[in-house]
Short mmCIF file of C-alpha atoms and ligand atoms in Angstrom, two decimals:
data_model
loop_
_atom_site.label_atom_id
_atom_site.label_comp_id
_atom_site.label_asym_id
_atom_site.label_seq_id
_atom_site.Cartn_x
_atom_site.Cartn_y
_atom_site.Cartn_z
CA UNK A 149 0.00 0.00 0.00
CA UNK A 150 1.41 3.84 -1.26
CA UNK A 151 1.15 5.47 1.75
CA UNK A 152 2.81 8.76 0.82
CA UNK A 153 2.78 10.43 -2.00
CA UNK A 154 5.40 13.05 -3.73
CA UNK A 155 5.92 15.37 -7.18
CA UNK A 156 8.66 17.06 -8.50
CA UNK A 157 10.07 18.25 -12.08
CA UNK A 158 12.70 15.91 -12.75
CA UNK A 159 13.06 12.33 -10.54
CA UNK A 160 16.16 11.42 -10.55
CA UNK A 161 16.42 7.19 -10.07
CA UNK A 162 20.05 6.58 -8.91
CA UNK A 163 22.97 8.09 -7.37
CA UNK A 164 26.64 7.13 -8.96
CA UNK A 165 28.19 9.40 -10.98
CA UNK A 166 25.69 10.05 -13.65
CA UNK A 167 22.54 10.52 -11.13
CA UNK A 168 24.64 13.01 -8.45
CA UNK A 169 26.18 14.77 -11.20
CA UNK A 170 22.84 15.37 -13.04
CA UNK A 171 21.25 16.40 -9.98
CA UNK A 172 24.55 19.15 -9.35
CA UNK A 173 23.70 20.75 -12.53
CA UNK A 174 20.35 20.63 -12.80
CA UNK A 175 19.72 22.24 -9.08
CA UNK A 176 22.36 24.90 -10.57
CA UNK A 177 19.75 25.55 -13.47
CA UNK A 178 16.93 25.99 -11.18
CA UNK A 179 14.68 23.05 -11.39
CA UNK A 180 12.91 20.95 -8.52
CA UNK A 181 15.18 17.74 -8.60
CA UNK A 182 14.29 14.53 -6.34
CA UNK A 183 17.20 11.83 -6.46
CA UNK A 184 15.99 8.40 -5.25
CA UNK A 185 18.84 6.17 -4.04
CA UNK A 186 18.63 2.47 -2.88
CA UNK A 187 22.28 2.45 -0.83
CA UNK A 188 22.68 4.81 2.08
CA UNK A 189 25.96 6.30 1.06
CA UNK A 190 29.15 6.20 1.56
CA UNK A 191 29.42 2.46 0.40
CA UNK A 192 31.32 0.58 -1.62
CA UNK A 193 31.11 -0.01 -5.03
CA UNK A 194 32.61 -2.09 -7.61
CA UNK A 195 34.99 -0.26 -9.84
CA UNK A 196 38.34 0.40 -10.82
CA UNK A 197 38.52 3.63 -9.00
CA UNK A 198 40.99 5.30 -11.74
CA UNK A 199 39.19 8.20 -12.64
CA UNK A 200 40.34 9.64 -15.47
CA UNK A 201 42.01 12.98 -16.56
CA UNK A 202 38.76 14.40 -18.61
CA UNK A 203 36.56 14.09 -15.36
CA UNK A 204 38.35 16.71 -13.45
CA UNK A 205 36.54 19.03 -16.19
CA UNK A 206 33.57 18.02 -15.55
CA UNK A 207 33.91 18.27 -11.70
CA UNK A 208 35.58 21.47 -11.74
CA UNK A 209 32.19 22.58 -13.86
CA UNK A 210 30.25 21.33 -11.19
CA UNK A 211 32.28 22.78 -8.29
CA UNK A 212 34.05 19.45 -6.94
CA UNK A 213 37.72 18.99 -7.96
CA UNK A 214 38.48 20.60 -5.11
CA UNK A 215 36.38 18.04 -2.84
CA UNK A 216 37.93 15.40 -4.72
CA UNK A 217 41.33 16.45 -4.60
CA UNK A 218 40.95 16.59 -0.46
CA UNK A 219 40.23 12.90 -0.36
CA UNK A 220 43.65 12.49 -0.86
CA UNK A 221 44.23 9.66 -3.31
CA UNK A 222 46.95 9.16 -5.73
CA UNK A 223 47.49 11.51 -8.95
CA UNK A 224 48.21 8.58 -11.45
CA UNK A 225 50.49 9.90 -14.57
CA UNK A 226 50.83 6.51 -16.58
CA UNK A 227 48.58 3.55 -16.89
CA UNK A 228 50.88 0.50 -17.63
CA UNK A 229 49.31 -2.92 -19.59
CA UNK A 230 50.91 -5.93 -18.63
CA UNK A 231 50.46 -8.90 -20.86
CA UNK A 232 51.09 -12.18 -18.63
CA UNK A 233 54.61 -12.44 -19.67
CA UNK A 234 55.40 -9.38 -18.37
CA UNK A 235 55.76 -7.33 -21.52
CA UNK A 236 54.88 -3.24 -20.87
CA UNK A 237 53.21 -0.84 -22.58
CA UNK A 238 52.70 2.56 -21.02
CA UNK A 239 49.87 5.18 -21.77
CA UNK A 240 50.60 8.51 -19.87
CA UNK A 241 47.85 10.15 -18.79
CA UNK A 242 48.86 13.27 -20.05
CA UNK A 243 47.38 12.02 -23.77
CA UNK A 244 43.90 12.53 -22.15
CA UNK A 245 44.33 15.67 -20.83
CA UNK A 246 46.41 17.58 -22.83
CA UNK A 247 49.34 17.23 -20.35
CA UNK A 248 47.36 19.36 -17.62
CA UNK A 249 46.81 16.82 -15.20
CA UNK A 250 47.11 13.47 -14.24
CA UNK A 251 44.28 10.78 -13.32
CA UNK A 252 42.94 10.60 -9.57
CA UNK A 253 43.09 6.94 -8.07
CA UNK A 254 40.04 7.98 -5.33
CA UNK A 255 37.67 5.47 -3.97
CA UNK A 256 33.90 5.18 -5.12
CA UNK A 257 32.73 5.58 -1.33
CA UNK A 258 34.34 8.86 -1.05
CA UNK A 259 33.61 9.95 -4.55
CA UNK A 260 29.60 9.50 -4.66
CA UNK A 261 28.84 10.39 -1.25
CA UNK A 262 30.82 14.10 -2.00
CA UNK A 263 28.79 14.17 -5.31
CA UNK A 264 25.89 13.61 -3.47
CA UNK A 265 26.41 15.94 -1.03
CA UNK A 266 27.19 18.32 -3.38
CA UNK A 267 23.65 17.97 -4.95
CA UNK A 268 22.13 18.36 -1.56
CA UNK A 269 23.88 21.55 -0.75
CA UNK A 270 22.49 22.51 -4.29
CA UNK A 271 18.89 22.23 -3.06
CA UNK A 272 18.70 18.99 -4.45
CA UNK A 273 15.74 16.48 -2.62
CA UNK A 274 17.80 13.27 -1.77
CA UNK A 275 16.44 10.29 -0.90
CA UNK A 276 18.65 7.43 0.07
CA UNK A 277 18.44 3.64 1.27
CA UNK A 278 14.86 3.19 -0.88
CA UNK A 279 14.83 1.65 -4.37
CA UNK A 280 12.48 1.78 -7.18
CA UNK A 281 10.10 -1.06 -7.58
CA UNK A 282 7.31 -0.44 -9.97
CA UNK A 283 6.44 2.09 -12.42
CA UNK A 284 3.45 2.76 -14.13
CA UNK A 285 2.98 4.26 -17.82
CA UNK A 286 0.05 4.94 -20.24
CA UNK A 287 0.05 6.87 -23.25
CA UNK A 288 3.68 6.48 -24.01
CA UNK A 289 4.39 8.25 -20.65
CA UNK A 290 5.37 7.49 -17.02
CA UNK A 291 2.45 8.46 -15.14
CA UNK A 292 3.90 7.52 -11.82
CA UNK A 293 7.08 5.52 -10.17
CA UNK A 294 7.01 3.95 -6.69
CA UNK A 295 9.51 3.13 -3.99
CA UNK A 296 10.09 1.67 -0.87
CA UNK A 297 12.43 1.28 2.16
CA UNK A 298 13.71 -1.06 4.47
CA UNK A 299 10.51 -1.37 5.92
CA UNK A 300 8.33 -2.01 3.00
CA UNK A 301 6.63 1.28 3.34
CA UNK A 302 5.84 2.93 -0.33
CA UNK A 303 6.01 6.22 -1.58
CA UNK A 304 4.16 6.99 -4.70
CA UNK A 305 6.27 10.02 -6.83
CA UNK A 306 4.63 11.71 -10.25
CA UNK A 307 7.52 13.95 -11.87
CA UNK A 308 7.65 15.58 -15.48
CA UNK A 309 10.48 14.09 -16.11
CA UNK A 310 12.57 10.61 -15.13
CA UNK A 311 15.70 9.79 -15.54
CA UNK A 312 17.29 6.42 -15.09
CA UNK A 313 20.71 6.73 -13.74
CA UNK A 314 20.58 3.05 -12.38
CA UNK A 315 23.88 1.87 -13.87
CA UNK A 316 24.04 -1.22 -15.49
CA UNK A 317 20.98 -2.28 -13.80
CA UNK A 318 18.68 -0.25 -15.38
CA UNK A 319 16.30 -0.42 -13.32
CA UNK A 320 13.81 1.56 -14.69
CA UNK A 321 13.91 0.03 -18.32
CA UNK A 322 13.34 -3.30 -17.10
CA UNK A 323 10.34 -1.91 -14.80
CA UNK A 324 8.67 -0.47 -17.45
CA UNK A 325 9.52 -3.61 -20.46
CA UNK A 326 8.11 -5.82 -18.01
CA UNK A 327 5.24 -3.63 -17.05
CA UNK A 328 4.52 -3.63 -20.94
CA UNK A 329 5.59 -6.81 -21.75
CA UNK A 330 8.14 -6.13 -24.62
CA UNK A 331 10.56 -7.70 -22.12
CA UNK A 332 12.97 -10.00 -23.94
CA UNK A 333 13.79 -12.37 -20.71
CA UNK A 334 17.40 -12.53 -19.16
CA UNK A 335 21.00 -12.39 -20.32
CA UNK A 336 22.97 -14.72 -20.42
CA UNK A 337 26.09 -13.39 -17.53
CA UNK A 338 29.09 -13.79 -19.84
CA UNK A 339 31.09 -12.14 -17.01
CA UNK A 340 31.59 -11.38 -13.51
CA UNK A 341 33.67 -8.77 -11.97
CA UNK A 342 35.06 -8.70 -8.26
CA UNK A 343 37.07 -5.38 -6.29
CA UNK A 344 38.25 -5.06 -2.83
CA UNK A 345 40.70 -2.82 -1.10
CA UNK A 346 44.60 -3.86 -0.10
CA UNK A 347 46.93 -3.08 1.97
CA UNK A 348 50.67 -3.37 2.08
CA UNK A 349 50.70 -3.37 -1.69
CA UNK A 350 54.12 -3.32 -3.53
CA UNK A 351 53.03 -0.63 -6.39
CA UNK A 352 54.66 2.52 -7.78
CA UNK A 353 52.95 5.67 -7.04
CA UNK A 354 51.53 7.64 -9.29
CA UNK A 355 51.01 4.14 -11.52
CA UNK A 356 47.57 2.00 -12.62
CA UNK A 357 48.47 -1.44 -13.66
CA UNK A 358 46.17 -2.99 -16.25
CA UNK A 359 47.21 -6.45 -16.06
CA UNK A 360 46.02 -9.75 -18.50
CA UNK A 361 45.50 -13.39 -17.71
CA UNK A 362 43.38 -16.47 -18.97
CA UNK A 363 39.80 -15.54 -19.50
CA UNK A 364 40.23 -11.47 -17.98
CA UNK A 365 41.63 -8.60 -17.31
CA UNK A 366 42.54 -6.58 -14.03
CA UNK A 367 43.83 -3.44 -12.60
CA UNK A 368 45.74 -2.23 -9.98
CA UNK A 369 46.12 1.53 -8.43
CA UNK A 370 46.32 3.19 -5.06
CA UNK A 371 43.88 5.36 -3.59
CA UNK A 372 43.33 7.33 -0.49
CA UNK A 373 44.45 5.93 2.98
CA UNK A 374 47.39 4.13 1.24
CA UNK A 375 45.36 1.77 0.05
CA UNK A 376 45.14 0.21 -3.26
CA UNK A 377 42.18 -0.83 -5.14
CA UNK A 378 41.96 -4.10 -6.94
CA UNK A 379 39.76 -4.89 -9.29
CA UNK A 380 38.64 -7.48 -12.00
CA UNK A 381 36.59 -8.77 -14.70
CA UNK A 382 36.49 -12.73 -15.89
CA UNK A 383 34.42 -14.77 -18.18
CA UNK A 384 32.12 -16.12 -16.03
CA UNK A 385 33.07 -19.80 -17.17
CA UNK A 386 36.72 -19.33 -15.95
CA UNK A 387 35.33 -18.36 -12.23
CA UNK A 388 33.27 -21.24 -12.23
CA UNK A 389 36.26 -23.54 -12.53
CA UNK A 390 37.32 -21.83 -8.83
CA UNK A 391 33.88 -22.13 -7.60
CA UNK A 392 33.12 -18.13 -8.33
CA UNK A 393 36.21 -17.49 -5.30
CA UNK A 394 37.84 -14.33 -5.97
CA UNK A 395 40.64 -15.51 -3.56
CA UNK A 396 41.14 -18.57 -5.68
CA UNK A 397 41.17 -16.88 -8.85
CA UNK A 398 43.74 -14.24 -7.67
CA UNK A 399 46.05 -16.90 -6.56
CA UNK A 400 45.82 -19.30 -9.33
CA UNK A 401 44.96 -17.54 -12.64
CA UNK A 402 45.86 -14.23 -11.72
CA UNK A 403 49.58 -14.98 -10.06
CA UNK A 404 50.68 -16.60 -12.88
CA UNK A 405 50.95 -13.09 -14.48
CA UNK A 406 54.61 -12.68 -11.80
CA UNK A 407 54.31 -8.72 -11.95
CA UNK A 408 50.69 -8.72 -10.56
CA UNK A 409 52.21 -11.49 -7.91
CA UNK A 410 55.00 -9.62 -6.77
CA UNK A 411 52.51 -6.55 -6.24
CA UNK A 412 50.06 -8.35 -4.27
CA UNK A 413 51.79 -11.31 -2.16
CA UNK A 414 51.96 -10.35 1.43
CA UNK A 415 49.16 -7.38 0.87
CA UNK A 416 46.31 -7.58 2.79
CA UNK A 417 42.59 -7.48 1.67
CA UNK A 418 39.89 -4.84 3.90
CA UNK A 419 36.61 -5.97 3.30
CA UNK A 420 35.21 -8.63 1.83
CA UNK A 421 35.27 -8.78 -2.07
CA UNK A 422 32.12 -7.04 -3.88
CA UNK A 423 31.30 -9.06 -6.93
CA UNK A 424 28.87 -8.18 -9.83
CA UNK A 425 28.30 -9.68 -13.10
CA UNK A 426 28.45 -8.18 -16.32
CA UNK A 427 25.74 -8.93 -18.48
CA UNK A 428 26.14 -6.16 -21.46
CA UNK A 429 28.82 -4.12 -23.01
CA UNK A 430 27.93 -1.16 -25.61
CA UNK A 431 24.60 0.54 -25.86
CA UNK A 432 21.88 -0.81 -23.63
CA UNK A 433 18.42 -0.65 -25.40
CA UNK A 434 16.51 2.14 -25.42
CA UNK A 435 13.67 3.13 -23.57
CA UNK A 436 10.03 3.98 -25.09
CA UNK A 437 8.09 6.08 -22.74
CA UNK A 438 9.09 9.85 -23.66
CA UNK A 439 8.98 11.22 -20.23
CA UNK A 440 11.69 8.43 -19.68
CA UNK A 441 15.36 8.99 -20.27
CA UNK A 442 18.49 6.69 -19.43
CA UNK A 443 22.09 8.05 -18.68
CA UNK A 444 25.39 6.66 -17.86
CA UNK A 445 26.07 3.04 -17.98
CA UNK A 446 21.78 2.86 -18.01
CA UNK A 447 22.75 4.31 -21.85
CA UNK A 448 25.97 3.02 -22.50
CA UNK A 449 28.72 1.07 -21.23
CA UNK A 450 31.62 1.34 -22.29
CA UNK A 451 34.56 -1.39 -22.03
CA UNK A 452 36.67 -1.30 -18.34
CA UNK A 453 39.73 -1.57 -19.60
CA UNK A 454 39.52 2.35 -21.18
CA UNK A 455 39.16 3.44 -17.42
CA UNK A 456 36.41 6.15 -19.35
CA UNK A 457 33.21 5.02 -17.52
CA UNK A 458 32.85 7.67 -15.33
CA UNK A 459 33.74 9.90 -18.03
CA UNK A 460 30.77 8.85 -19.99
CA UNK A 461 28.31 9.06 -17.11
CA UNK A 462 29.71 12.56 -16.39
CA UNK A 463 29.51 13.54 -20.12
CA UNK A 464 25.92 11.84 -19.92
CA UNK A 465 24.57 14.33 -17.35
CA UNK A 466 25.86 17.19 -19.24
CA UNK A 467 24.16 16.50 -22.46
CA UNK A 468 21.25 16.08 -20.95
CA UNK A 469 21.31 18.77 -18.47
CA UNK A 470 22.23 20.97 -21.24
CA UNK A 471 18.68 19.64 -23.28
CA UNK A 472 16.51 20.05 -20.60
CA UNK A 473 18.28 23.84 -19.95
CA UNK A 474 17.30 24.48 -23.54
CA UNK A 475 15.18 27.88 -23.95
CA UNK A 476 13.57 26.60 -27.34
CA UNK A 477 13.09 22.89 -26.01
CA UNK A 478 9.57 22.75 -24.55
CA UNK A 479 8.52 19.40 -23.66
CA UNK A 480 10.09 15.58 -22.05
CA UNK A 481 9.90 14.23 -25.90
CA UNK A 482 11.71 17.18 -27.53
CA UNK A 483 13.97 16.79 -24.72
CA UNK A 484 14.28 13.17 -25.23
CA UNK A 485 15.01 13.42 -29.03
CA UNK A 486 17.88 16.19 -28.60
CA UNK A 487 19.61 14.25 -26.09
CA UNK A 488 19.65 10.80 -27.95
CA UNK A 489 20.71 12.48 -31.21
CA UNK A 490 23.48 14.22 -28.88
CA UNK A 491 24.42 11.40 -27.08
CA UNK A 492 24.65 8.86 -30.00
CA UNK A 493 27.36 11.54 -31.94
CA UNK A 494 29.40 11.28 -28.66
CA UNK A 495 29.72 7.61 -27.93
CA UNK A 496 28.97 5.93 -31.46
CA UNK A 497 33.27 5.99 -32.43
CA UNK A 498 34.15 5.10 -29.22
CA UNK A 499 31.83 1.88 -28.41
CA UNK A 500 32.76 0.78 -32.16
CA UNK A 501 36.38 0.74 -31.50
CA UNK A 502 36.08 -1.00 -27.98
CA UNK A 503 34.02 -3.33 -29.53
CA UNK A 504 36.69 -4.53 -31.78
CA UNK A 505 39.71 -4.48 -29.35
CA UNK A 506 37.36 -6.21 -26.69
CA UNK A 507 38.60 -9.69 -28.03
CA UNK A 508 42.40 -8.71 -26.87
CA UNK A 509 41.02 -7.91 -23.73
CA UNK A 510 40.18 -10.91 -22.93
CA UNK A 511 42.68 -13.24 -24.40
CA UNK A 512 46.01 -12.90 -22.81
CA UNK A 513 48.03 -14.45 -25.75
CA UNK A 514 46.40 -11.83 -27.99
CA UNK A 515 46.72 -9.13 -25.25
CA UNK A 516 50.59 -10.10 -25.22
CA UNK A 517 51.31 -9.85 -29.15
CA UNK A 518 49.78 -6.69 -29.30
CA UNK A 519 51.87 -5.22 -26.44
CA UNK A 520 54.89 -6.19 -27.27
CA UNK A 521 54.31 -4.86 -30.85
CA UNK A 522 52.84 -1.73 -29.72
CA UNK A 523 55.27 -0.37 -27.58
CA UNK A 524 57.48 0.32 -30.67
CA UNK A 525 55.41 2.67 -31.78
CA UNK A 526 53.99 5.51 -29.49
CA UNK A 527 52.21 7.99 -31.75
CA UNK A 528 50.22 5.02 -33.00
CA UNK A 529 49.31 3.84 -29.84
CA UNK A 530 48.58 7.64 -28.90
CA UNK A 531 46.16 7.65 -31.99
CA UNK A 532 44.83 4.00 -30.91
CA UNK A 533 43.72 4.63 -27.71
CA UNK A 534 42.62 8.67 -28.72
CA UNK A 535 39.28 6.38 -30.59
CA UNK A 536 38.45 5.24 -27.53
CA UNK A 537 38.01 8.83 -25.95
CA UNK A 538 35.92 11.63 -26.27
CA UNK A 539 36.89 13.81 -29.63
CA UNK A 540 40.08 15.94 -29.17
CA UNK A 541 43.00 16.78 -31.75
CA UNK A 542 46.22 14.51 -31.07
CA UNK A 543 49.36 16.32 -31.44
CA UNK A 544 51.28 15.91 -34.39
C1 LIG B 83 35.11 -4.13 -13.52
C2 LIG B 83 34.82 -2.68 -13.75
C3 LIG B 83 35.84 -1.74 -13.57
C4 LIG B 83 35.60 -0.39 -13.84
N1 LIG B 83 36.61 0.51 -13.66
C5 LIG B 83 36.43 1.80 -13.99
C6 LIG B 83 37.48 2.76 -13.84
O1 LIG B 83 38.56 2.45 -13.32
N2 LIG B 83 37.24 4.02 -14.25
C7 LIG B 83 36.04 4.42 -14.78
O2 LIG B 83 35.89 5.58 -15.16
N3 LIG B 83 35.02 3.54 -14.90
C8 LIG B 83 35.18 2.26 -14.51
N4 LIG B 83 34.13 1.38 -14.59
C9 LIG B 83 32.83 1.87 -15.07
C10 LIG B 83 32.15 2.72 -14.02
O3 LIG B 83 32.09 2.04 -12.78
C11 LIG B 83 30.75 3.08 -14.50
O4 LIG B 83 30.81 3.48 -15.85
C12 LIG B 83 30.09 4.17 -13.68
O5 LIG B 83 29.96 3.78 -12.33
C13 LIG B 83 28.71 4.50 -14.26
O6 LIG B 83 28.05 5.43 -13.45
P1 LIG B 83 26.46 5.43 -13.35
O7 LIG B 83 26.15 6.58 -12.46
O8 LIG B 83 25.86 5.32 -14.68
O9 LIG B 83 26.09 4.07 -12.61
P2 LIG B 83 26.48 3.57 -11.16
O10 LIG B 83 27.74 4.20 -10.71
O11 LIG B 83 26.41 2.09 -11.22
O12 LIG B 83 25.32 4.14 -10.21
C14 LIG B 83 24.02 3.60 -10.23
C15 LIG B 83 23.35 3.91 -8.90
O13 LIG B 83 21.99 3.51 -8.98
C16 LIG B 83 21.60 2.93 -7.74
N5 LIG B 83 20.44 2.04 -7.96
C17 LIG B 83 20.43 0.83 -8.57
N6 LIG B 83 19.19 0.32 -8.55
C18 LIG B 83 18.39 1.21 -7.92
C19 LIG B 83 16.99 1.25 -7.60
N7 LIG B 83 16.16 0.24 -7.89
N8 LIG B 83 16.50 2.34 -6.97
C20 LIG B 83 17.32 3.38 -6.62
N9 LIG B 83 18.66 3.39 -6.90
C21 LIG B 83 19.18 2.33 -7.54
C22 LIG B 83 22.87 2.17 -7.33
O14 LIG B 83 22.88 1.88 -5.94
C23 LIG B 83 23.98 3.15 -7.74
O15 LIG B 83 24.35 4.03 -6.70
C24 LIG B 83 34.32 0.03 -14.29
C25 LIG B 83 33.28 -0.90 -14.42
C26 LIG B 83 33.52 -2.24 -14.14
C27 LIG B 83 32.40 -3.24 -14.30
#
């Protein structure tokens, strides 16, 4: 039973990187934002916690770098790939950023909950620890979305507009397909991804180590506390060989890559390992009802081995923030159509290109030919990994 009930312009389903930083911008603009969140943050969350150069635009825009900069994690200035034989090939981070700053190695729990609080100092309504369960359209529109908490008690909310920031989960597509039947049934979970925290790591500052071995890929870089983040993604098949236990994997498919070994022998992990599985990459499908938009990895996700997720959620918010600001945009389905004509120009290179290098990625013999081949040359390695990026001109 709804025992509440609540309205507001824009509902805002989700609170990671795309959801907060919507919510930032839009409160800036002026509009009545509501952001529903089902964690009570901070918490952890699975990721590779390298956040890349082009997001400290995109923070400073929404008046955060210096936030982030206080948590006080590491500023990374290369990215090194390790193919399991040990063979190197280094991407400074300087190519993303046109040698203005480095990447920050910060952890998700810090992150979100400063984005978050951000919003809320913003004027942003924030509601946290209750998720979305059912939503209701008719006409092509959402007429009304509900949630609940801990408890089971509902709240019924009726906004102009809703945006599903729900990640990979996306939430409120599935809601509505099922609600109108054009569900096509589950995925298939090709892969499954685990992260926890270390300590007494043996890793050079200022480094992220992307790493290759049978059947995945991992990385490696510190954060705040002088702790380092690991994190990684396997074909689901290959963790079912070592019953789905990340300790397992680490120590008998990882280790045999010796760099990754000699980093992590001896550390020590700080909370259990958060696993999630990995059902999609690319464009998710779209969603019908107008009044409905996705962002962020609800729109698109993009490969983890480009350490450019956040980027997209960030650049997600901002296109769409920039629609709905529009003076000559009146309504949620001219809204809609700018934004998805926007977006798609902005992603469509970049998801192409990961597509095709995805099969390196995940083949460690593969993985190895091409990095001992590329580190001979740099400018074409520059211009390589420039595709999978937002557009920018490459010096000559
Ligand atoms: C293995 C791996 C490593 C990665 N490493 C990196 C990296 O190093 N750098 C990088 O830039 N990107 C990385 N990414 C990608 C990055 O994590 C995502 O692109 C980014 O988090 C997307 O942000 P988002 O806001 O769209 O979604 P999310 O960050 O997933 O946020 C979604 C939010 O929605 C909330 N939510 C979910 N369901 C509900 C519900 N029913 N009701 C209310 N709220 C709900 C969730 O609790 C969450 O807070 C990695 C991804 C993976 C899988």
């Amino acid at each position: 039973m709804k025992s509440k009930s609540l309205k507001t312009q824009v509902l805002v389903i989700g609170a990671g990187v795309a959801g907060a930083s919507l919510a930032v911008r839009l409160t800036k603009q002026g509009f009545d934002v509501l952001v529903v969140e089902k964690d009570i943050f901070p918490r952890h969350k699975l990721c590779g916690e390298f956040v890349s150069p082009e997001c400290l635009a995109h923070f400073e825009q929404i008046g955060v770098l210096d936030s982030m900069r206080e948590i006080g994690g590491d500023v990374i200035r290369e990215t090194r790939f390790i193919s399991e034989s040990g063979r190197t090939l280094r991407v400074p981070s300087e190519w993303f950023s046109n040698g203005t700053s480095g990447a920050l190695g910060i952890s998700r729990a810090e992150m979100d909950y400063r984005l978050l609080r951000k919003a809320r100092e913003e004027g942003a309504w924030v509601i946290e620890g209750q998720r979305v369960v059912s939503i209701s359209t008719a006409k092509n529109r959402v007429q009304g979305v509900v949630v609940k908490d801990k408890s089971g008690e509902r709240t019924g909310i009726e906004a102009d507009l809703i945006v599903d920031a729900t990640g990979r989960a996306r939430v409120a597509g599935k809601l509505v397909e099922r609600g109108t039947g054009s569900n096509k049934g589950g995925r298939s979970t090709k892969h499954i991804a685990f992260k926890a925290h270390f300590e007494n790591v043996r890793l050079e500052r200022g480094v992220c180590e992307i790493y290759f071995f049978r059947g995945g890929y991992g990385g490696l870089n510190y954060v705040e506390d002088g702790l380092a983040n690991h994190c990684f993604i396997i074909e689901t098949q290959t963790a079912r060989q070592y019953g789905g236990d990340a300790d397992r994997i680490v120590s008998e498919v990882i280790f045999r890559n010796k760099k990754v070994r000699k980093a992590l022998e001896g550390a020590r992990r700080r909370f259990d390992w958060i696993a999630v599985s990995v059902e999609k990459f690319g464009r998710q499908a779209s969603v019908d009802p107008e009044n409905l938009i996705s962002i962020g990895d609800a729109r698109a996700f993009i490969d983890p081995f480009t350490g450019s997720g956040m980027l997209m959620a960030l650049e997600s918010s901002e296109l769409l923030a920039n629609a709905i600001g529009r003076k000559d945009i009146k309504d949620a389905g001219m809204i809609k159509e700018r934004f998805d004509a926007d977006h798609r120009r902005a992603i469509r290179q970049r998801l192409n290109v990961c597509s095709i290098i995805r099969g390196l990625a995940f083949s460690p013999r593969l993985a190895g030919f091409v990095i001992g081949a590329g580190s001979l040359s740099g400018s074409l390695l520059e211009r390589i990994t420039a595709l999978t990026r937002p557009a920018r001109n490459i010096s000559e």
